[in-house]
Tab-separated table of C-alpha atoms in Angstrom:
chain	number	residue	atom	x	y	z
A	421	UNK	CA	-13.696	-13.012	12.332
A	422	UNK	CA	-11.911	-15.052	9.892
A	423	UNK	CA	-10.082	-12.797	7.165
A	424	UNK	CA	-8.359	-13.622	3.662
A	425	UNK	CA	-4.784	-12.059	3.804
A	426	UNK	CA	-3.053	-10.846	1.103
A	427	UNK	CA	0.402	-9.787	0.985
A	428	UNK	CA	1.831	-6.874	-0.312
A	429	UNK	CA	-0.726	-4.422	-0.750
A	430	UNK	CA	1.254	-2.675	-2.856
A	431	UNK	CA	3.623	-3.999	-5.380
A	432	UNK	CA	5.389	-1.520	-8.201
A	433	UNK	CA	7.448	-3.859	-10.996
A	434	UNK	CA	8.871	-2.804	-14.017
A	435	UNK	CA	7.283	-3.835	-17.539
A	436	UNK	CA	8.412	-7.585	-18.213
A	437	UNK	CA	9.265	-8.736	-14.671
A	438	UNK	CA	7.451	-11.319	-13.167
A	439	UNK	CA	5.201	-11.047	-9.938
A	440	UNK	CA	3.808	-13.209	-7.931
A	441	UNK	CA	1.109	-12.065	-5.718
A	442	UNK	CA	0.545	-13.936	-2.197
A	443	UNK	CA	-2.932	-14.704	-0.621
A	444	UNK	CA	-3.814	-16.471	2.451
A	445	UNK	CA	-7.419	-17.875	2.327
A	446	UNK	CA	-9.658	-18.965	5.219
A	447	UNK	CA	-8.488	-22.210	6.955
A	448	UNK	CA	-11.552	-24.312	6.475
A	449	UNK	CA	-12.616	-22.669	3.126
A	450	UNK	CA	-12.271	-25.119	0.080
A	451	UNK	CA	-12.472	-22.887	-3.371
A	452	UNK	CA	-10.102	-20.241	-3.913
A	453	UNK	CA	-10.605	-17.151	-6.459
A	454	UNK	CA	-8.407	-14.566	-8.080
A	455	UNK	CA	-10.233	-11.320	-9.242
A	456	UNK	CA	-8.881	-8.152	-10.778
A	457	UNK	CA	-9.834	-4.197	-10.641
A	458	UNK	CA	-8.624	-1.967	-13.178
A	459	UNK	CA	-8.960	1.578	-11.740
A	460	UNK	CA	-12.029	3.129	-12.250
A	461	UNK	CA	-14.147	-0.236	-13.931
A	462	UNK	CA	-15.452	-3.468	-12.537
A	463	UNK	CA	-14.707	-6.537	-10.751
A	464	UNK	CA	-13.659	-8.909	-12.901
A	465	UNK	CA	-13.438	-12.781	-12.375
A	466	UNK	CA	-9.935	-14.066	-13.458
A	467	UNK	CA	-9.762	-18.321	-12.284
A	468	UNK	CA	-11.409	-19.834	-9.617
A	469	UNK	CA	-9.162	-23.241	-7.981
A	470	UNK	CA	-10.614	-26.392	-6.509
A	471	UNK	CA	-9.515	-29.464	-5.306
A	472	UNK	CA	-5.705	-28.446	-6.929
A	473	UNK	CA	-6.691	-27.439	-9.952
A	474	UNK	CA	-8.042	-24.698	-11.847
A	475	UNK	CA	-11.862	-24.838	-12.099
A	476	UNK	CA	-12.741	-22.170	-14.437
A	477	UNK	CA	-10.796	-19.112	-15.489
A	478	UNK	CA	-11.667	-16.005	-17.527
A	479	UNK	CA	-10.384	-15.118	-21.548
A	480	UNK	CA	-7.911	-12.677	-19.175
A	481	UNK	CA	-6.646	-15.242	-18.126
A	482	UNK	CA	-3.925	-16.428	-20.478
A	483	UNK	CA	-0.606	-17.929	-20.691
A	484	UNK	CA	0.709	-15.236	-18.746
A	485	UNK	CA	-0.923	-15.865	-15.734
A	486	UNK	CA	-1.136	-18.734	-13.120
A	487	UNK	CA	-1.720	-19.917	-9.983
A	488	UNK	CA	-0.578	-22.418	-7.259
A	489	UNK	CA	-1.507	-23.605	-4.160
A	490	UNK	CA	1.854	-24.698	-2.724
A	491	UNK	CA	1.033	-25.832	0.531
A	492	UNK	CA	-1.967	-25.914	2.448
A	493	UNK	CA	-2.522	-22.066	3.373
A	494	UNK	CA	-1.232	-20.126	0.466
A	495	UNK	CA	-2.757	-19.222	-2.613
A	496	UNK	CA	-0.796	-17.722	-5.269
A	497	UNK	CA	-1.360	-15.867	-8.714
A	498	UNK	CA	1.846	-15.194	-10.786
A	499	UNK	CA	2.346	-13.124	-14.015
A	500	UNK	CA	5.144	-14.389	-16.070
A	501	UNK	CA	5.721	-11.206	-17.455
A	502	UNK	CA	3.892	-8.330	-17.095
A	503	UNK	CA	2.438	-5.468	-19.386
A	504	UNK	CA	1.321	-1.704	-18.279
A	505	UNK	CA	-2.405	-3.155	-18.734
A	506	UNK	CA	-1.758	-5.695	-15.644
A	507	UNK	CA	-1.813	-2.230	-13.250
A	508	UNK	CA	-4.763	-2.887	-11.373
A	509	UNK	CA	-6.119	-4.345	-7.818
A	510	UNK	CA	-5.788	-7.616	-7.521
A	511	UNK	CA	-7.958	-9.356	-4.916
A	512	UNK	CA	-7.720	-12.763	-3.520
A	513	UNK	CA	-11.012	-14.310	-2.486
A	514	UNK	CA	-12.237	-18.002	-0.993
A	515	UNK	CA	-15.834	-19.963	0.378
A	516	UNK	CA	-16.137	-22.763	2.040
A	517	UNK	CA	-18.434	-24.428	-0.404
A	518	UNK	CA	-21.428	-24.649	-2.843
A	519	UNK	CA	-23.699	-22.403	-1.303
A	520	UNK	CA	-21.914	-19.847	0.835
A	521	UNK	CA	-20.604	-16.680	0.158
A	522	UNK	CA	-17.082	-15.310	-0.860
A	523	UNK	CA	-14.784	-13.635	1.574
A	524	UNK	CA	-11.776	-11.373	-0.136
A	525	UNK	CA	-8.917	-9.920	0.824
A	526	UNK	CA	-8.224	-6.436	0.744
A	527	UNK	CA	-6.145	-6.341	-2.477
A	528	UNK	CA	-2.792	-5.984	-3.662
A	529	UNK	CA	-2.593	-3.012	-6.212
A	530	UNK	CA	-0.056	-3.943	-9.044
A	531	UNK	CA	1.491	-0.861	-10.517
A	532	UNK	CA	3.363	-1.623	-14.018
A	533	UNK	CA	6.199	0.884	-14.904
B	461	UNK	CA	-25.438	-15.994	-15.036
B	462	UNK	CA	-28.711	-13.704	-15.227
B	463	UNK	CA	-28.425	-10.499	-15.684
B	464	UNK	CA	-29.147	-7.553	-12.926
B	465	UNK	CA	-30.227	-4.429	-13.201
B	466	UNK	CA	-29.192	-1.867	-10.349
B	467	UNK	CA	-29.600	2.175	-10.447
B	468	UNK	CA	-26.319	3.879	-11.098
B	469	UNK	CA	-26.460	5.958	-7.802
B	470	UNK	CA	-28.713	6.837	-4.512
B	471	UNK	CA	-28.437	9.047	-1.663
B	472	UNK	CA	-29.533	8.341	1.894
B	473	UNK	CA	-29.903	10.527	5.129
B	474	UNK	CA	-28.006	9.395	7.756
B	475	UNK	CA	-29.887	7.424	10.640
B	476	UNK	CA	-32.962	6.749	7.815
B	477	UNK	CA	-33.270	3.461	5.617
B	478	UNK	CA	-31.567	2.680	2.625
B	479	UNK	CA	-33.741	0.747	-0.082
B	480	UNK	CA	-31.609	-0.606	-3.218
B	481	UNK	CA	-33.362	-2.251	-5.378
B	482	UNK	CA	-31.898	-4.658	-8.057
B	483	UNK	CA	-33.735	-6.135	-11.025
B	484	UNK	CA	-33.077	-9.802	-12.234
B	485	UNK	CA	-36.090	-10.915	-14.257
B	486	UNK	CA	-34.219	-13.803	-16.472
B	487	UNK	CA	-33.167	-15.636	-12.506
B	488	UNK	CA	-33.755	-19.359	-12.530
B	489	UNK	CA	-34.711	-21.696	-10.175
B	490	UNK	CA	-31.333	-22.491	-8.873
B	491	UNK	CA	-30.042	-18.830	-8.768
B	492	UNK	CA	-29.347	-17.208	-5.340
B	493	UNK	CA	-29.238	-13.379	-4.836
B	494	UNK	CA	-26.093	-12.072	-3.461
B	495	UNK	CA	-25.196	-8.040	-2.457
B	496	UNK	CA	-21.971	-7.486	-1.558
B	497	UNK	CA	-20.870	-3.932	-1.174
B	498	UNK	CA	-17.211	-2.252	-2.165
B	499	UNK	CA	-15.865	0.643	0.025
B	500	UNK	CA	-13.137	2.786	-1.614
B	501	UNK	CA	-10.927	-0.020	-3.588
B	502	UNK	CA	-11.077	-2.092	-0.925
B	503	UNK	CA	-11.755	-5.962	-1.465
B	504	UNK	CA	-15.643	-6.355	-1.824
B	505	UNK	CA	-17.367	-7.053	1.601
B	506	UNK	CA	-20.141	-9.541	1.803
B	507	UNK	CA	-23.592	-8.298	3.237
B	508	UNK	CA	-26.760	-11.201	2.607
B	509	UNK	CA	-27.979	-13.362	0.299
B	510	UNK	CA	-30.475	-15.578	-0.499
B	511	UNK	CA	-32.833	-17.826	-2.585
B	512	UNK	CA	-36.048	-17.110	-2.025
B	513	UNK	CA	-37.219	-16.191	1.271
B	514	UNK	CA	-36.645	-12.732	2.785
B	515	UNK	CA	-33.584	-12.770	5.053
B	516	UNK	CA	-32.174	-11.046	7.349
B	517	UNK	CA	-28.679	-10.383	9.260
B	518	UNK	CA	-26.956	-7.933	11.605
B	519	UNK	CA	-25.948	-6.098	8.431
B	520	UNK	CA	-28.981	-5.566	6.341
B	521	UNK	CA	-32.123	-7.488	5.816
B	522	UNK	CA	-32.953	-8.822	1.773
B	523	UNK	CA	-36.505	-8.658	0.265
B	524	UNK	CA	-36.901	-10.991	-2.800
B	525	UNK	CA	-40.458	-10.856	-4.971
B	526	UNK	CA	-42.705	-13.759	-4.882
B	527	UNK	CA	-41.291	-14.138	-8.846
B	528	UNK	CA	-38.203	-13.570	-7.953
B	529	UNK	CA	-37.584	-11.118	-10.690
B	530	UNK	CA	-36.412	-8.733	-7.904
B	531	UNK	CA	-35.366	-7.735	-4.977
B	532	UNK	CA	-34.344	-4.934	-2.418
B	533	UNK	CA	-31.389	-4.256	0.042
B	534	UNK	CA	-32.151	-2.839	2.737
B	535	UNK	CA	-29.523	-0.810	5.635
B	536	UNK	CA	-31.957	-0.078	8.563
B	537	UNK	CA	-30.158	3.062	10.042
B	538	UNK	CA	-27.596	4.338	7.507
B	539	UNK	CA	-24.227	5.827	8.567
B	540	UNK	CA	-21.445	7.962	6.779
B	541	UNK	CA	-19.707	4.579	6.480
B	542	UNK	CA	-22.187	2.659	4.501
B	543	UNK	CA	-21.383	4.716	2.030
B	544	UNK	CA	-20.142	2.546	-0.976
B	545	UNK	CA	-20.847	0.769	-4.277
B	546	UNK	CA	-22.945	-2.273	-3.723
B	547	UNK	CA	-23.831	-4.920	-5.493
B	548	UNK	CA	-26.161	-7.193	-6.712
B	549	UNK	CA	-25.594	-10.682	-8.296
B	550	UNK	CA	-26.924	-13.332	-9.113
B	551	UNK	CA	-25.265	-16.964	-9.754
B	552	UNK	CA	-25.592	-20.109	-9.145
B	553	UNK	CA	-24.022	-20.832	-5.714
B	554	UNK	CA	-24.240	-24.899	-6.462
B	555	UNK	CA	-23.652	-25.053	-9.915
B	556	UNK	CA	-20.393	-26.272	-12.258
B	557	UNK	CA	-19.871	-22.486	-12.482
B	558	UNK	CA	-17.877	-23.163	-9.074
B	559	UNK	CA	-19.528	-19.716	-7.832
B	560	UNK	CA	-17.905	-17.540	-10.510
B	561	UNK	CA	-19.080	-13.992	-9.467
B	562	UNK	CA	-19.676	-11.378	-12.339
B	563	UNK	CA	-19.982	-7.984	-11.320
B	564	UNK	CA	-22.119	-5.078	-13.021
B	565	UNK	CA	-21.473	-1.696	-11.945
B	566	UNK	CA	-23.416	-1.465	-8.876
B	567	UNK	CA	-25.580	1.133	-7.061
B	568	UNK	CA	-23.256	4.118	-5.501
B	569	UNK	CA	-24.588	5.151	-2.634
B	570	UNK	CA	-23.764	8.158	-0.938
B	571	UNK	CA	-24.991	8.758	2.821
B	572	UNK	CA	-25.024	12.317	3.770
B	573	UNK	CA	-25.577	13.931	7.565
């Protein structure tokens, strides 16, 4: 079955570096989502991508954060630099279209030192 | 998005049925139901959804009301490993929203032996 990859599953950075967090959606899938965990509370939408730009995104997502598709597999979500808040899971997630449901990945947990 | 209600946590026998219910009495006409269920803080797994007929899949089968103000989840034969937090939402799947997700807490259910 067709998965959404997500690479690293674990990243550790120091307060003020930048990350960029990799995610490999589902070939023939056509809107691509970034959501974030903070341990211990909900799912939370961050920005959802179509058609090469950015659809809709969350009040967490700010300056700090964006997102690229640079070619036509990956997905990315940077933070410019990051705070101890930005610890959390971050999970990748895509559909095909209106009407279908989301696959994600497994996660990348973001640890902020 | 309307708003769903879910109990905060259930048990189950192993080998018996799982029913989890889910409230959404301000749905509209567009709205679909989705459940999607979280194991651990791994990426949230995608079980059934649907609009207004009962469906069913090699997962779980879906029960909406004839008013579509709610609806039940149900695993035929639990196992250990259905134990999880699931979820149910309820967007619009076609919409501009571009199929934001918003997740409540969910239902924690624990299957015993």
């Amino acid at each position: 079955e067709p998965e959404v990859t997500q690479t690293p599953s674990h990243q550790v950075t120091q307060m003020g570096q930048e990350v960029i967090l990799r995610c490999v959606p589902i070939s023939n899938h056509l809107y691509f989502y970034w959501y974030r965990q903070i341990l211990g509370q909900k799912v939370e939408f961050l920005v959802s991508f179509y058609n090469n730009e950015i659809s809709e995104k969350s009040e967490i997502f700010d300056d700090q954060f964006s997102v690229e598709r640079p070619d036509g597999s990956n997905f990315t979500l940077k933070i410019r630099s990051t705070k101890l808040e930005d610890s959390a899971m971050y999970f990748c997630a895509s559909r095909k279209g209106q009407g279908t449901g989301y696959t994600f990945g497994s996660g990348t947990r973001l640890t902020v030192v | 998005d309307a708003k769903t209600t879910q109990p905060t946590s259930m048990d189950c026998a192993e080998g018996r049925a799982a029913n989890l219910p889910c409230n959404h009495s301000t749905i509209s006409g567009n709205e679909y139901v989705y459940w999607y269920r979280q194991i651990h803080s791994q990426g949230p797994q995608y079980i059934i959804h649907g609009l207004k007929n009962n469906e069913t899949n090699e997962m779980a089968s879906l029960i909406i009301t004839e008013d579509r103000k709610s609806s039940t989840l149900i695993l035929p034969h639990a196992t250990l490993r259905d134990t999880a937090v699931y979820y149910c939402i309820v967007f619009n799947a076609g919409g501009t929203s571009y199929g934001k997700l918003t997740f409540g807490q969910g239902t924690i259910l624990t299957v015993h032996p």
